[in-house]
Coordinates of C-alpha atoms in Angstrom, one line a residue:
M102 CA 3.3 13.4 9.7
F103 CA 3.0 13.9 6.0
T104 CA 0.6 16.8 5.2
V105 CA -1.4 17.4 2.0
P106 CA -1.3 20.9 0.6
D107 CA -4.7 22.8 0.8
T108 CA -5.1 23.7 -2.9
E109 CA -4.9 21.9 -6.2
K110 CA -2.1 24.2 -7.3
K111 CA 0.0 23.5 -4.2
I112 CA -0.6 19.7 -4.6
R113 CA 0.6 19.8 -8.2
A114 CA 3.6 21.9 -7.2
K115 CA 4.4 19.3 -4.5
I116 CA 4.2 16.4 -6.9
S117 CA 6.4 18.3 -9.4
N118 CA 8.9 19.0 -6.7
Y119 CA 9.1 15.4 -5.5
K120 CA 9.3 14.1 -9.1
S121 CA 12.0 16.6 -10.0
G122 CA 14.0 15.5 -6.9
L123 CA 13.7 11.8 -7.9
N124 CA 14.8 12.6 -11.5
R125 CA 17.7 14.6 -10.3
E126 CA 19.0 11.7 -8.3
L127 CA 18.6 9.5 -11.4
R128 CA 20.6 12.0 -13.5
E129 CA 23.3 12.5 -11.0
Y130 CA 23.8 9.0 -9.7
G131 CA 22.3 6.8 -12.3
A132 CA 19.9 5.4 -9.7
I133 CA 17.3 6.6 -7.2
S134 CA 17.9 5.8 -3.5
D135 CA 15.1 8.1 -2.2
G136 CA 15.8 7.9 1.5
Y137 CA 13.0 10.4 2.1
G138 CA 10.3 8.2 0.5
K139 CA 9.1 10.8 -2.1
R140 CA 8.2 8.0 -4.5
Y141 CA 5.6 6.9 -1.9
L142 CA 4.3 10.3 -1.0
I143 CA 3.3 11.1 -4.6
F144 CA 0.6 8.4 -4.6
P145 CA -1.6 10.0 -1.8
L146 CA -1.2 13.4 -3.5
L147 CA -2.4 11.9 -6.8
L148 CA -5.4 10.3 -5.0
V149 CA -6.4 13.6 -3.5
L150 CA -5.8 15.4 -6.8
D151 CA -7.8 12.8 -8.7
D152 CA -5.8 13.5 -12.0
L153 CA -6.1 10.0 -13.5
K154 CA -4.0 10.9 -16.5
K155 CA -1.1 12.0 -14.3
A156 CA -1.7 9.0 -12.0
K157 CA -1.4 6.6 -14.9
E158 CA 1.8 8.2 -16.1
Y159 CA 3.3 8.2 -12.7
M160 CA 2.5 4.5 -12.0
E161 CA 4.1 3.5 -15.3
W162 CA 7.2 5.6 -14.4
Y163 CA 7.3 4.1 -10.9
D164 CA 7.1 0.6 -12.1
A165 CA 9.9 1.2 -14.6
Q166 CA 12.2 2.8 -11.9
F167 CA 11.3 0.6 -8.9
P168 CA 10.3 -2.9 -10.3
D169 CA 11.2 -4.7 -7.1
D170 CA 10.0 -2.1 -4.6
I171 CA 8.1 -3.7 -1.7
G172 CA 6.1 -0.5 -1.3
E173 CA 4.5 1.2 1.7
P174 CA 1.0 0.4 2.9
I175 CA -0.7 3.8 2.5
Q176 CA 1.0 4.3 -0.8
M177 CA -0.2 0.8 -1.9
L178 CA -3.7 1.5 -0.8
C179 CA -3.8 4.8 -2.8
R180 CA -2.4 3.0 -5.8
S181 CA -5.0 0.3 -5.7
I182 CA -7.8 3.0 -5.5
L183 CA -6.3 4.9 -8.4
S184 CA -6.2 1.6 -10.4
H185 CA -9.8 1.1 -9.5
R186 CA -10.7 4.6 -10.7
L187 CA -8.9 3.9 -13.9
G188 CA -11.1 0.9 -14.5
N189 CA -8.4 -1.7 -13.9
T190 CA -10.5 -3.6 -11.4
E191 CA -8.5 -6.9 -11.4
K192 CA -5.2 -5.1 -11.1
A193 CA -6.7 -3.0 -8.3
T194 CA -7.8 -6.1 -6.5
Y195 CA -4.3 -7.6 -6.6
E196 CA -2.9 -4.3 -5.3
L197 CA -5.4 -4.2 -2.5
A198 CA -4.4 -7.7 -1.5
A199 CA -0.8 -6.7 -1.5
T200 CA -1.8 -3.7 0.7
M201 CA -3.6 -5.9 3.1
L202 CA -0.6 -8.2 3.5
S203 CA 1.8 -5.3 3.9
N204 CA -0.2 -4.1 7.0
V205 CA -2.9 -6.4 8.3
Y206 CA -4.4 -3.6 10.4
L207 CA -4.9 -1.0 7.6
L208 CA -8.1 -2.2 5.9
P209 CA -10.0 -2.9 9.1
W210 CA -8.8 0.5 10.4
L211 CA -10.5 2.2 7.4
F212 CA -13.9 1.0 8.7
G213 CA -13.2 1.7 12.3
N214 CA -13.0 -2.0 13.2
N215 CA -11.0 -3.7 15.9
I216 CA -7.4 -3.8 14.4
G217 CA -5.9 -6.4 16.8
P218 CA -4.2 -8.7 17.6
F219 CA -1.1 -6.7 18.6
G220 CA 2.3 -8.0 19.3
I221 CA 2.7 -10.2 16.3
E222 CA 6.0 -10.4 14.5
Q223 CA 6.0 -7.8 11.8
T224 CA 7.7 -7.7 8.4
S225 CA 8.8 -4.1 8.8
D226 CA 8.0 -0.9 10.7
F227 CA 5.4 -0.2 8.0
A228 CA 3.4 -3.2 9.2
N229 CA 2.8 -1.9 12.7
P230 CA -0.7 -0.9 13.7
D231 CA 0.3 2.7 14.5
H232 CA 1.4 3.2 10.9
C233 CA -2.3 3.5 10.0
D234 CA -2.3 6.9 11.8
Y235 CA 0.1 8.3 9.2
M236 CA -2.7 8.4 6.6
P237 CA -3.6 12.1 6.1
L238 CA -7.2 13.0 6.7
E239 CA -7.4 14.5 3.2
V240 CA -6.6 11.1 1.8
F241 CA -9.3 9.4 3.8
H242 CA -11.8 12.0 2.8
S243 CA -10.9 11.6 -0.9
I244 CA -12.0 7.9 -0.8
S245 CA -15.5 7.8 -2.1
G246 CA -18.4 5.7 -0.6
E247 CA -18.3 3.4 -3.7
E248 CA -14.6 2.9 -3.2
L249 CA -15.0 2.1 0.5
Y250 CA -17.7 -0.4 -0.5
W251 CA -15.4 -2.0 -3.0
I252 CA -12.6 -2.2 -0.5
E253 CA -14.9 -3.7 2.2
S254 CA -16.4 -6.2 -0.3
C255 CA -12.9 -7.4 -1.3
F256 CA -11.8 -7.6 2.4
E257 CA -14.9 -9.6 3.3
S258 CA -14.5 -12.1 0.4
E259 CA -13.3 -15.6 1.2
I260 CA -9.9 -15.3 -0.6
F261 CA -9.0 -12.1 1.3
R262 CA -10.3 -13.3 4.7
E263 CA -8.3 -16.6 4.3
A264 CA -5.1 -14.8 3.5
H265 CA -5.6 -12.2 6.2
T266 CA -6.4 -14.8 8.9
R267 CA -3.5 -17.1 7.9
F268 CA -1.0 -14.2 7.9
I269 CA -2.0 -13.4 11.5
E270 CA -2.0 -17.0 12.6
I271 CA 1.5 -17.5 11.2
S272 CA 2.8 -14.3 12.7
L273 CA 1.5 -15.1 16.1
I274 CA 3.5 -18.4 16.4
L275 CA 6.8 -17.6 14.6
N276 CA 8.6 -17.2 17.9
L277 CA 7.2 -20.3 19.4
V278 CA 8.4 -22.9 16.9
S279 CA 11.7 -24.5 15.9
N280 CA 14.0 -22.8 13.3
E281 CA 13.0 -25.4 10.7
E282 CA 9.3 -24.8 11.3
R283 CA 9.9 -21.0 11.3
V284 CA 11.5 -21.1 7.9
A285 CA 8.6 -23.2 6.5
L286 CA 6.1 -20.8 8.1
L287 CA 7.9 -17.7 6.7
N288 CA 7.8 -19.3 3.2
E289 CA 4.1 -19.9 3.6
R290 CA 3.5 -16.3 4.8
N291 CA 5.6 -14.9 1.9
G292 CA 3.5 -16.9 -0.5
L293 CA 0.1 -15.7 0.7
L294 CA -0.2 -13.2 -2.2
M295 CA 0.2 -15.9 -4.8
P296 CA -3.5 -16.8 -5.1
F297 CA -4.2 -13.2 -6.0
E298 CA -1.8 -13.2 -9.0
K299 CA -4.8 -14.3 -11.2
F300 CA -6.0 -10.7 -10.7
S301 CA -2.7 -9.1 -11.7

């Protein structure tokens, strides 16, 4: 499991080390493959560090280097909270919705709620319920009460609840329908983030 260093100095050193590794790949190969996932691990470190200037710079660099990256749920959650801290509330809301749809268990898990149903067809290993347990305790503790309230308010809103419920409904029946129906349902599931684009 990913661990967060225990001092600010060590966190900054870890971020610098990861970023240097990514830039080294870019220099040597002209692209970044990042099989280790360093690009994702920097986000929780930045959240714990709470250096908003560095967070803004990294998000801009990340978007330039990985414009089509699907992301990783914990990284996406950290990014949405950082955007919220930066005052970009609408962007943060869109990012939170993307987080929710990347792992439908993660937001309920934050509040200690029932995170079922289990056994639904997932989009990736990142979408499994046990992926929530990869969130370092330091990251959870760095989320303020106000930020948890914002996340819960979003999650309980009609637009979030409808998308969350429909994602689960579709995922539960994908293996029970014809191929033609399956394609239509997958297209619908893949489009569930579209109503949130007004926030982006």
